[in-house]
Amino acid sequence: MTLKSSSSSKKNKKHKLDINKFNNPGILNDSSNNDCPNGDTLENIPIKTQESKDEIAMCVRAQGDGQSFDKSIEVVESLSPNTFMNPPKRFRINVELDIIAIGLTILALCTRFYRLEEPPNIVFDELHFGKYVGMYVKKIFFFDLHPPLGKLLISGVAYLAGFDGKFKFDKIGSAYSEDVPIFALRSVSALCGSLIIPSAYYLMLELGCSQCTAALAAFLLLCDNALLTQSRFILLEPILIFFMLTGLTFLLKFLKVHNAIKSTQWWLSIATSFALLTSALCVKYVGVFTFMLGICLICYEYWEMLPDKSMSDKALVIHALSRSAVVLAISLCVYLSVFYVHLFILTKAGPHDSVMTSAFQASLEGGLASITKGQPLEVAHGSQVTLRHTHGKTCWLHSHSEVYPVRYPDKRGSSHQQQVTCYTFKDLNNWWIIRRPDVKNLVVSNPPDAIKHGDVIHFVHGITGRPLNSHDVSAPMSPHNQEVSCYIDYNISMPPLTLWKVDIVNRDQEGDIWHTIQSQVRLIHLNSSQALKFSGRQLPDWGFHQLEVVTDKTIVQDDTVWNVEEHRYTKIEDEKEREKDLMNAEMIPMKTTKLSFWTKFSELQYKMMFPSQDSLQNHMYSSEPLEWPLMTRGIAYWVSPYHNGQVHLLGNIVIWYSGTLSLLIYSSLLIFYLLRRTRLCFDITEAQWIHFLRVGHLLFSGYLLHFIPYFFVERTLFLHHYLPAFVFKVLLTAAIVEHIYSLLRYRKFLKKLYLLLLILWICSIILVFKKFSVLCYGMTELSAEDVIKLRWSESWDFIIHKE
């Protein structure tokens, strides 16, 4: 802040104090006596230097009650900036260069981009993500459990580099062709992996750590072999971690100005923070843990604001609503935008679209859309249809001439009727004819007699001509459910129970008339009031290992929902001619199926959140969460076919073990300090305690949030799943190093010994990093003996060629 300066010398000036410039008139006893000893006015004094403050203090003292000069200085420095006239606005640009951050970034770029095109072969999960990039370029729909942002970024760079998507990522180790821009495909991960280093540096600074501690944290991440390896290939973890760290950095900036809701920095910080945290979530769903951490931090900080008496109830409510609105609006905008771009690009049918519903498939170019183009819209008496299980496993209601066994291995008897199953392939036996019970002619009338919600119908199997039936007999694989069959008249006391009521689930959107593809229906067995259900259980040999269909008393569930996929009208009454006609269906023209973004988005979300998973398969390099902190097992990413040079995911063992030790130290110190403070024993200053807790809130909590959930995940896990938690552990390690140093600050001998140990520790990190870097780059020819020397743990499974 500056005030106008007179041209008179300081000694000969006379200052005149204008007390109206003060917000605190109590400083002065006599407002009429506003002459300073030097006779000029206060507004003419520049407040730029210490001398300026001294001059103002002299004025305050002269008109006060004789208070000391030091006391006057305190009064001046305590005045609000609004006390003085607003200075003239000036346009300024401040440029600051952090040499440490620049140096770390250059080192990171060098290590990550060094000969990035090596090896020129498909490495580990490049097999999957490379395929997805190719499908983006060719606009072919694919299904992946991970959100699309990371793949979109890689695909954008690949497209700009001229990648045509024709290369088939068919096998790990296959050589890339010359027209594949390997550098471009790997550059996004390499760039994000490089930017992790300065991001960690600035995060630690925002956390209140010293510059040396921030540099140490960044250095540890720079020298970790696992992060280096993961950053050199078409993989998503570097992109995820970069968004995590930058999002948390901006969140800490917001927490510094959490009360200044009227400032631009307040709005910009929180908006940027949650845009980045949501971006992390859009790369991999594990990013939701970082997002939750961010929510917890702002909620905790808001909780700390509640006892502040200077804030009114209205102000607290405004703070709560503002934060909630920004977080919700920004997060939804980013998340929806990512999926909008994803679905906007992928418009063509592909090998993965069978996971989606018939309506979704029919909205894509080619594939099911070409098969079902021109189908009749309204299902009517005489319609020939295939009935698909809508949610979960893709299969169609199916029957064949074989019957259920008379008795099952557990001695239970069956109805010995014709088998009804759910078949996972397109087949002629998937066709059924819908008819009303009181109408014998199956030919569709003109206009068609449309089937509506609540109508009772027969389902007649197209090839065998037998109606869909259910008796009070236990299903073969699900004894608590009722068997479904096609009725055969054996002239015994078992009458046909073949009536089914149509329940259109989404009639609010599609109307009461049963529509092809778009209407989702439940078929309620009229006699038992049970719904036709896909049980998911596999039948034995006598059922050709097809999937079981039953009826269930619990009507409202996903497995009881079906939809008509293929549809045509019956034109011939003769059964044999009709069977021939089924093989050469002539479609009646109709409008193309279209789905809104919201319909496709909601279905894709459902499929991603609740995937239909088969039984888990073991992988030779899979590992359990308890094995990760001590790096019990690595992952073989690639091995040269000519020698033992290879890429193997292993971290820097010194860093990993030190990080695990730091977790134990932090938790032990936390318990110790809490117990001591309960006894009113304060071993560290209040400032140190607050900083210790602040570190724990972010780093220790972040580690637990990203590690503990994996104990409850029922899927195959690998070491790279630990990397987000590992980053928090490394940052906590640097913070613990600083905390211990602060405890030894006044013990000179211990401090020097500690610094010596730190130097030795850092040297060992560099040596291990250099030694194991051959497994990060995969460019060095290794002999079997070289690989064995790198096997520091018996549990590390390196691949060794026989020489």
Short mmCIF file of N, CA, C and O in Angstrom, two decimals, residues 210-291:
data_model
loop_
_atom_site.label_atom_id
_atom_site.label_comp_id
_atom_site.label_asym_id
_atom_site.label_seq_id
_atom_site.Cartn_x
_atom_site.Cartn_y
_atom_site.Cartn_z
N SER A 210 8.78 -27.38 5.28
CA SER A 210 9.88 -26.55 4.81
C SER A 210 10.22 -26.92 3.37
O SER A 210 9.82 -27.97 2.86
N GLN A 211 10.98 -26.04 2.72
CA GLN A 211 11.37 -26.28 1.34
C GLN A 211 12.25 -27.52 1.23
O GLN A 211 12.13 -28.28 0.25
N CYS A 212 13.10 -27.75 2.21
CA CYS A 212 13.93 -28.96 2.19
C CYS A 212 13.09 -30.23 2.28
O CYS A 212 13.35 -31.22 1.59
N THR A 213 12.06 -30.19 3.12
CA THR A 213 11.17 -31.35 3.26
C THR A 213 10.40 -31.59 1.97
O THR A 213 10.24 -32.74 1.53
N ALA A 214 9.91 -30.52 1.35
CA ALA A 214 9.19 -30.66 0.09
C ALA A 214 10.10 -31.24 -0.99
O ALA A 214 9.69 -32.11 -1.77
N ALA A 215 11.34 -30.76 -1.02
CA ALA A 215 12.29 -31.28 -2.00
C ALA A 215 12.59 -32.75 -1.74
O ALA A 215 12.73 -33.55 -2.67
N LEU A 216 12.69 -33.14 -0.47
CA LEU A 216 12.94 -34.54 -0.12
C LEU A 216 11.79 -35.42 -0.58
O LEU A 216 12.00 -36.50 -1.15
N ALA A 217 10.55 -34.97 -0.35
CA ALA A 217 9.39 -35.75 -0.77
C ALA A 217 9.39 -35.96 -2.28
O ALA A 217 9.16 -37.08 -2.77
N ALA A 218 9.65 -34.89 -3.02
CA ALA A 218 9.69 -35.00 -4.48
C ALA A 218 10.84 -35.89 -4.94
O ALA A 218 10.70 -36.68 -5.88
N PHE A 219 11.97 -35.79 -4.26
CA PHE A 219 13.13 -36.62 -4.59
C PHE A 219 12.83 -38.10 -4.39
O PHE A 219 13.23 -38.94 -5.20
N LEU A 220 12.13 -38.44 -3.33
CA LEU A 220 11.79 -39.85 -3.07
C LEU A 220 10.90 -40.41 -4.18
O LEU A 220 11.07 -41.55 -4.61
N LEU A 221 9.94 -39.60 -4.63
CA LEU A 221 9.07 -40.05 -5.72
C LEU A 221 9.86 -40.14 -7.03
O LEU A 221 9.61 -41.02 -7.85
N LEU A 222 10.80 -39.21 -7.22
CA LEU A 222 11.63 -39.23 -8.42
C LEU A 222 12.45 -40.51 -8.50
O LEU A 222 12.63 -41.08 -9.58
N CYS A 223 12.94 -40.98 -7.36
CA CYS A 223 13.85 -42.13 -7.33
C CYS A 223 13.15 -43.46 -7.07
O CYS A 223 13.83 -44.44 -6.77
N ASP A 224 11.84 -43.48 -7.17
CA ASP A 224 11.16 -44.77 -6.99
C ASP A 224 11.05 -45.48 -8.33
O ASP A 224 10.51 -44.93 -9.30
N ASN A 225 11.54 -46.69 -8.40
CA ASN A 225 11.57 -47.44 -9.65
C ASN A 225 10.18 -47.83 -10.13
O ASN A 225 9.92 -47.89 -11.34
N ALA A 226 9.24 -48.09 -9.21
CA ALA A 226 7.90 -48.50 -9.62
C ALA A 226 7.19 -47.35 -10.32
O ALA A 226 6.54 -47.55 -11.37
N LEU A 227 7.28 -46.13 -9.78
CA LEU A 227 6.65 -44.98 -10.43
C LEU A 227 7.31 -44.69 -11.78
O LEU A 227 6.64 -44.31 -12.74
N LEU A 228 8.63 -44.87 -11.86
CA LEU A 228 9.33 -44.68 -13.13
C LEU A 228 8.83 -45.67 -14.17
O LEU A 228 8.51 -45.29 -15.31
N THR A 229 8.75 -46.94 -13.80
CA THR A 229 8.28 -47.97 -14.74
C THR A 229 6.86 -47.69 -15.19
O THR A 229 6.55 -47.75 -16.39
N GLN A 230 5.99 -47.36 -14.25
CA GLN A 230 4.58 -47.14 -14.57
C GLN A 230 4.39 -45.91 -15.46
O GLN A 230 3.38 -45.82 -16.18
N SER A 231 5.34 -44.98 -15.43
CA SER A 231 5.21 -43.73 -16.19
C SER A 231 5.71 -43.85 -17.62
O SER A 231 5.56 -42.90 -18.40
N ARG A 232 6.30 -44.97 -17.99
CA ARG A 232 6.93 -45.08 -19.31
C ARG A 232 6.09 -45.86 -20.32
O ARG A 232 6.53 -46.06 -21.45
N PHE A 233 4.87 -46.25 -19.94
CA PHE A 233 4.06 -47.06 -20.84
C PHE A 233 2.62 -46.56 -20.87
O PHE A 233 2.26 -45.63 -20.16
N ILE A 234 1.81 -47.17 -21.71
CA ILE A 234 0.42 -46.72 -21.89
C ILE A 234 -0.39 -47.24 -20.71
O ILE A 234 -1.15 -48.22 -20.81
N LEU A 235 -0.24 -46.59 -19.57
CA LEU A 235 -0.89 -47.00 -18.34
C LEU A 235 -1.53 -45.79 -17.68
O LEU A 235 -1.16 -44.64 -17.96
N LEU A 236 -2.47 -46.01 -16.78
CA LEU A 236 -3.31 -44.92 -16.26
C LEU A 236 -2.87 -44.38 -14.90
O LEU A 236 -3.27 -43.26 -14.53
N GLU A 237 -2.09 -45.13 -14.13
CA GLU A 237 -1.76 -44.69 -12.77
C GLU A 237 -1.05 -43.33 -12.73
O GLU A 237 -1.38 -42.50 -11.86
N PRO A 238 -0.09 -43.02 -13.62
CA PRO A 238 0.53 -41.69 -13.55
C PRO A 238 -0.46 -40.56 -13.75
O PRO A 238 -0.36 -39.51 -13.09
N ILE A 239 -1.41 -40.73 -14.67
CA ILE A 239 -2.42 -39.70 -14.91
C ILE A 239 -3.29 -39.54 -13.66
O ILE A 239 -3.60 -38.41 -13.23
N LEU A 240 -3.69 -40.66 -13.08
CA LEU A 240 -4.50 -40.64 -11.86
C LEU A 240 -3.78 -39.91 -10.73
O LEU A 240 -4.36 -39.00 -10.09
N ILE A 241 -2.54 -40.25 -10.46
CA ILE A 241 -1.80 -39.68 -9.34
C ILE A 241 -1.53 -38.19 -9.56
O ILE A 241 -1.59 -37.39 -8.62
N PHE A 242 -1.26 -37.80 -10.80
CA PHE A 242 -1.05 -36.38 -11.09
C PHE A 242 -2.29 -35.56 -10.75
O PHE A 242 -2.19 -34.51 -10.09
N PHE A 243 -3.45 -36.00 -11.18
CA PHE A 243 -4.69 -35.28 -10.86
C PHE A 243 -4.96 -35.28 -9.35
O PHE A 243 -5.45 -34.28 -8.80
N MET A 244 -4.64 -36.38 -8.68
CA MET A 244 -4.82 -36.45 -7.23
C MET A 244 -4.00 -35.37 -6.51
O MET A 244 -4.52 -34.61 -5.69
N LEU A 245 -2.71 -35.33 -6.81
CA LEU A 245 -1.81 -34.42 -6.10
C LEU A 245 -2.11 -32.95 -6.41
O LEU A 245 -2.10 -32.11 -5.51
N THR A 246 -2.36 -32.64 -7.67
CA THR A 246 -2.66 -31.24 -8.02
C THR A 246 -3.99 -30.80 -7.41
O THR A 246 -4.13 -29.67 -6.95
N GLY A 247 -4.97 -31.72 -7.40
CA GLY A 247 -6.25 -31.38 -6.78
C GLY A 247 -6.12 -31.09 -5.30
O GLY A 247 -6.71 -30.13 -4.78
N LEU A 248 -5.32 -31.90 -4.60
CA LEU A 248 -5.11 -31.68 -3.16
C LEU A 248 -4.30 -30.40 -2.91
O LEU A 248 -4.51 -29.72 -1.90
N THR A 249 -3.39 -30.07 -3.81
CA THR A 249 -2.62 -28.83 -3.65
C THR A 249 -3.53 -27.61 -3.70
O THR A 249 -3.42 -26.71 -2.86
N PHE A 250 -4.43 -27.58 -4.66
CA PHE A 250 -5.37 -26.45 -4.74
C PHE A 250 -6.35 -26.47 -3.58
O PHE A 250 -6.81 -25.40 -3.14
N LEU A 251 -6.66 -27.65 -3.06
CA LEU A 251 -7.54 -27.71 -1.90
C LEU A 251 -6.86 -27.08 -0.68
O LEU A 251 -7.50 -26.36 0.11
N LEU A 252 -5.57 -27.32 -0.51
CA LEU A 252 -4.84 -26.70 0.60
C LEU A 252 -4.77 -25.18 0.42
O LEU A 252 -4.81 -24.43 1.41
N LYS A 253 -4.66 -24.73 -0.82
CA LYS A 253 -4.71 -23.28 -1.07
C LYS A 253 -6.05 -22.72 -0.64
O LYS A 253 -6.13 -21.63 -0.06
N PHE A 254 -7.11 -23.46 -0.91
CA PHE A 254 -8.44 -23.01 -0.49
C PHE A 254 -8.57 -22.95 1.03
O PHE A 254 -9.13 -22.00 1.58
N LEU A 255 -8.03 -23.95 1.71
CA LEU A 255 -8.15 -23.98 3.16
C LEU A 255 -7.42 -22.81 3.82
O LEU A 255 -7.77 -22.40 4.93
N LYS A 256 -6.43 -22.24 3.13
CA LYS A 256 -5.73 -21.08 3.68
C LYS A 256 -6.60 -19.82 3.64
O LYS A 256 -6.38 -18.89 4.42
N VAL A 257 -7.56 -19.76 2.73
CA VAL A 257 -8.41 -18.57 2.60
C VAL A 257 -9.88 -18.95 2.83
O VAL A 257 -10.78 -18.36 2.25
N HIS A 258 -10.10 -19.97 3.68
CA HIS A 258 -11.45 -20.53 3.81
C HIS A 258 -12.48 -19.53 4.30
O HIS A 258 -13.68 -19.70 4.07
N ASN A 259 -12.06 -18.46 4.98
CA ASN A 259 -13.01 -17.46 5.47
C ASN A 259 -13.30 -16.37 4.45
O ASN A 259 -14.31 -15.69 4.55
N ALA A 260 -12.40 -16.17 3.49
CA ALA A 260 -12.52 -15.06 2.54
C ALA A 260 -13.41 -15.43 1.37
O ALA A 260 -12.97 -15.54 0.22
N ILE A 261 -14.69 -15.62 1.65
CA ILE A 261 -15.62 -16.11 0.63
C ILE A 261 -15.83 -15.09 -0.49
O ILE A 261 -16.25 -15.44 -1.59
N LYS A 262 -15.54 -13.82 -0.23
CA LYS A 262 -15.74 -12.78 -1.24
C LYS A 262 -14.54 -12.65 -2.18
O LYS A 262 -14.62 -11.94 -3.18
N SER A 263 -13.48 -13.34 -1.87
CA SER A 263 -12.27 -13.20 -2.70
C SER A 263 -12.33 -14.15 -3.90
O SER A 263 -12.96 -15.21 -3.86
N THR A 264 -11.66 -13.73 -4.96
CA THR A 264 -11.58 -14.56 -6.17
C THR A 264 -10.82 -15.86 -5.89
O THR A 264 -11.17 -16.93 -6.42
N GLN A 265 -9.80 -15.78 -5.05
CA GLN A 265 -8.98 -16.96 -4.75
C GLN A 265 -9.81 -18.05 -4.08
O GLN A 265 -9.59 -19.23 -4.31
N TRP A 266 -10.76 -17.65 -3.25
CA TRP A 266 -11.63 -18.63 -2.56
C TRP A 266 -12.38 -19.47 -3.58
O TRP A 266 -12.35 -20.70 -3.53
N TRP A 267 -13.03 -18.80 -4.53
CA TRP A 267 -13.84 -19.51 -5.53
C TRP A 267 -12.97 -20.27 -6.51
O TRP A 267 -13.29 -21.40 -6.89
N LEU A 268 -11.87 -19.64 -6.92
CA LEU A 268 -11.01 -20.28 -7.91
C LEU A 268 -10.34 -21.52 -7.34
O LEU A 268 -10.24 -22.55 -8.01
N SER A 269 -9.91 -21.45 -6.09
CA SER A 269 -9.20 -22.59 -5.47
C SER A 269 -10.10 -23.79 -5.30
O SER A 269 -9.74 -24.91 -5.67
N ILE A 270 -11.29 -23.58 -4.75
CA ILE A 270 -12.18 -24.73 -4.51
C ILE A 270 -12.69 -25.31 -5.82
O ILE A 270 -12.81 -26.54 -5.98
N ALA A 271 -12.96 -24.44 -6.81
CA ALA A 271 -13.45 -24.94 -8.10
C ALA A 271 -12.36 -25.74 -8.82
O ALA A 271 -12.62 -26.84 -9.33
N THR A 272 -11.15 -25.21 -8.85
CA THR A 272 -10.04 -25.92 -9.51
C THR A 272 -9.74 -27.23 -8.80
O THR A 272 -9.48 -28.26 -9.44
N SER A 273 -9.77 -27.18 -7.47
CA SER A 273 -9.47 -28.38 -6.69
C SER A 273 -10.41 -29.52 -7.05
O SER A 273 -9.96 -30.63 -7.36
N PHE A 274 -11.70 -29.26 -7.04
CA PHE A 274 -12.65 -30.36 -7.28
C PHE A 274 -12.80 -30.70 -8.75
O PHE A 274 -13.22 -31.81 -9.08
N ALA A 275 -12.41 -29.79 -9.63
CA ALA A 275 -12.32 -30.16 -11.04
C ALA A 275 -11.22 -31.20 -11.24
O ALA A 275 -11.39 -32.19 -11.96
N LEU A 276 -10.09 -30.99 -10.56
CA LEU A 276 -8.97 -31.92 -10.67
C LEU A 276 -9.25 -33.24 -9.94
O LEU A 276 -8.92 -34.32 -10.44
N LEU A 277 -9.86 -33.15 -8.76
CA LEU A 277 -10.18 -34.38 -8.02
C LEU A 277 -11.21 -35.22 -8.77
O LEU A 277 -11.14 -36.46 -8.77
N THR A 278 -12.16 -34.57 -9.42
CA THR A 278 -13.13 -35.30 -10.24
C THR A 278 -12.46 -35.90 -11.46
O THR A 278 -12.82 -36.99 -11.91
N SER A 279 -11.48 -35.18 -12.00
CA SER A 279 -10.72 -35.72 -13.13
C SER A 279 -9.98 -36.99 -12.73
O SER A 279 -9.90 -37.95 -13.51
N ALA A 280 -9.44 -37.00 -11.51
CA ALA A 280 -8.80 -38.23 -11.01
C ALA A 280 -9.79 -39.38 -10.96
O ALA A 280 -9.50 -40.51 -11.37
N LEU A 281 -11.00 -39.08 -10.49
CA LEU A 281 -12.05 -40.10 -10.43
C LEU A 281 -12.41 -40.58 -11.84
O LEU A 281 -12.77 -41.75 -12.03
N CYS A 282 -12.32 -39.67 -12.83
CA CYS A 282 -12.68 -40.02 -14.21
C CYS A 282 -11.58 -40.80 -14.92
O CYS A 282 -11.79 -41.27 -16.04
N VAL A 283 -10.41 -40.93 -14.31
CA VAL A 283 -9.35 -41.77 -14.86
C VAL A 283 -9.49 -43.19 -14.36
O VAL A 283 -9.48 -44.15 -15.14
N LYS A 284 -9.65 -43.32 -13.04
CA LYS A 284 -9.92 -44.62 -12.41
C LYS A 284 -10.82 -44.38 -11.21
O LYS A 284 -10.66 -43.37 -10.52
N TYR A 285 -11.71 -45.31 -10.96
CA TYR A 285 -12.66 -45.09 -9.87
C TYR A 285 -12.00 -45.09 -8.49
O TYR A 285 -12.61 -44.67 -7.52
N VAL A 286 -10.74 -45.55 -8.42
CA VAL A 286 -10.03 -45.46 -7.15
C VAL A 286 -9.84 -43.99 -6.76
O VAL A 286 -9.63 -43.66 -5.59
N GLY A 287 -9.93 -43.10 -7.75
CA GLY A 287 -9.86 -41.67 -7.47
C GLY A 287 -10.97 -41.18 -6.57
O GLY A 287 -10.88 -40.07 -6.02
N VAL A 288 -12.02 -41.97 -6.40
CA VAL A 288 -13.11 -41.57 -5.51
C VAL A 288 -12.62 -41.44 -4.07
O VAL A 288 -13.17 -40.65 -3.29
N PHE A 289 -11.58 -42.18 -3.71
CA PHE A 289 -11.05 -42.09 -2.34
C PHE A 289 -10.38 -40.73 -2.12
O PHE A 289 -10.50 -40.14 -1.04
N THR A 290 -9.66 -40.23 -3.13
CA THR A 290 -9.08 -38.89 -3.02
C THR A 290 -10.18 -37.84 -2.98
O THR A 290 -10.09 -36.86 -2.24
N PHE A 291 -11.22 -38.05 -3.77
CA PHE A 291 -12.37 -37.13 -3.76
C PHE A 291 -13.01 -37.10 -2.38
O PHE A 291 -13.34 -36.04 -1.85
#
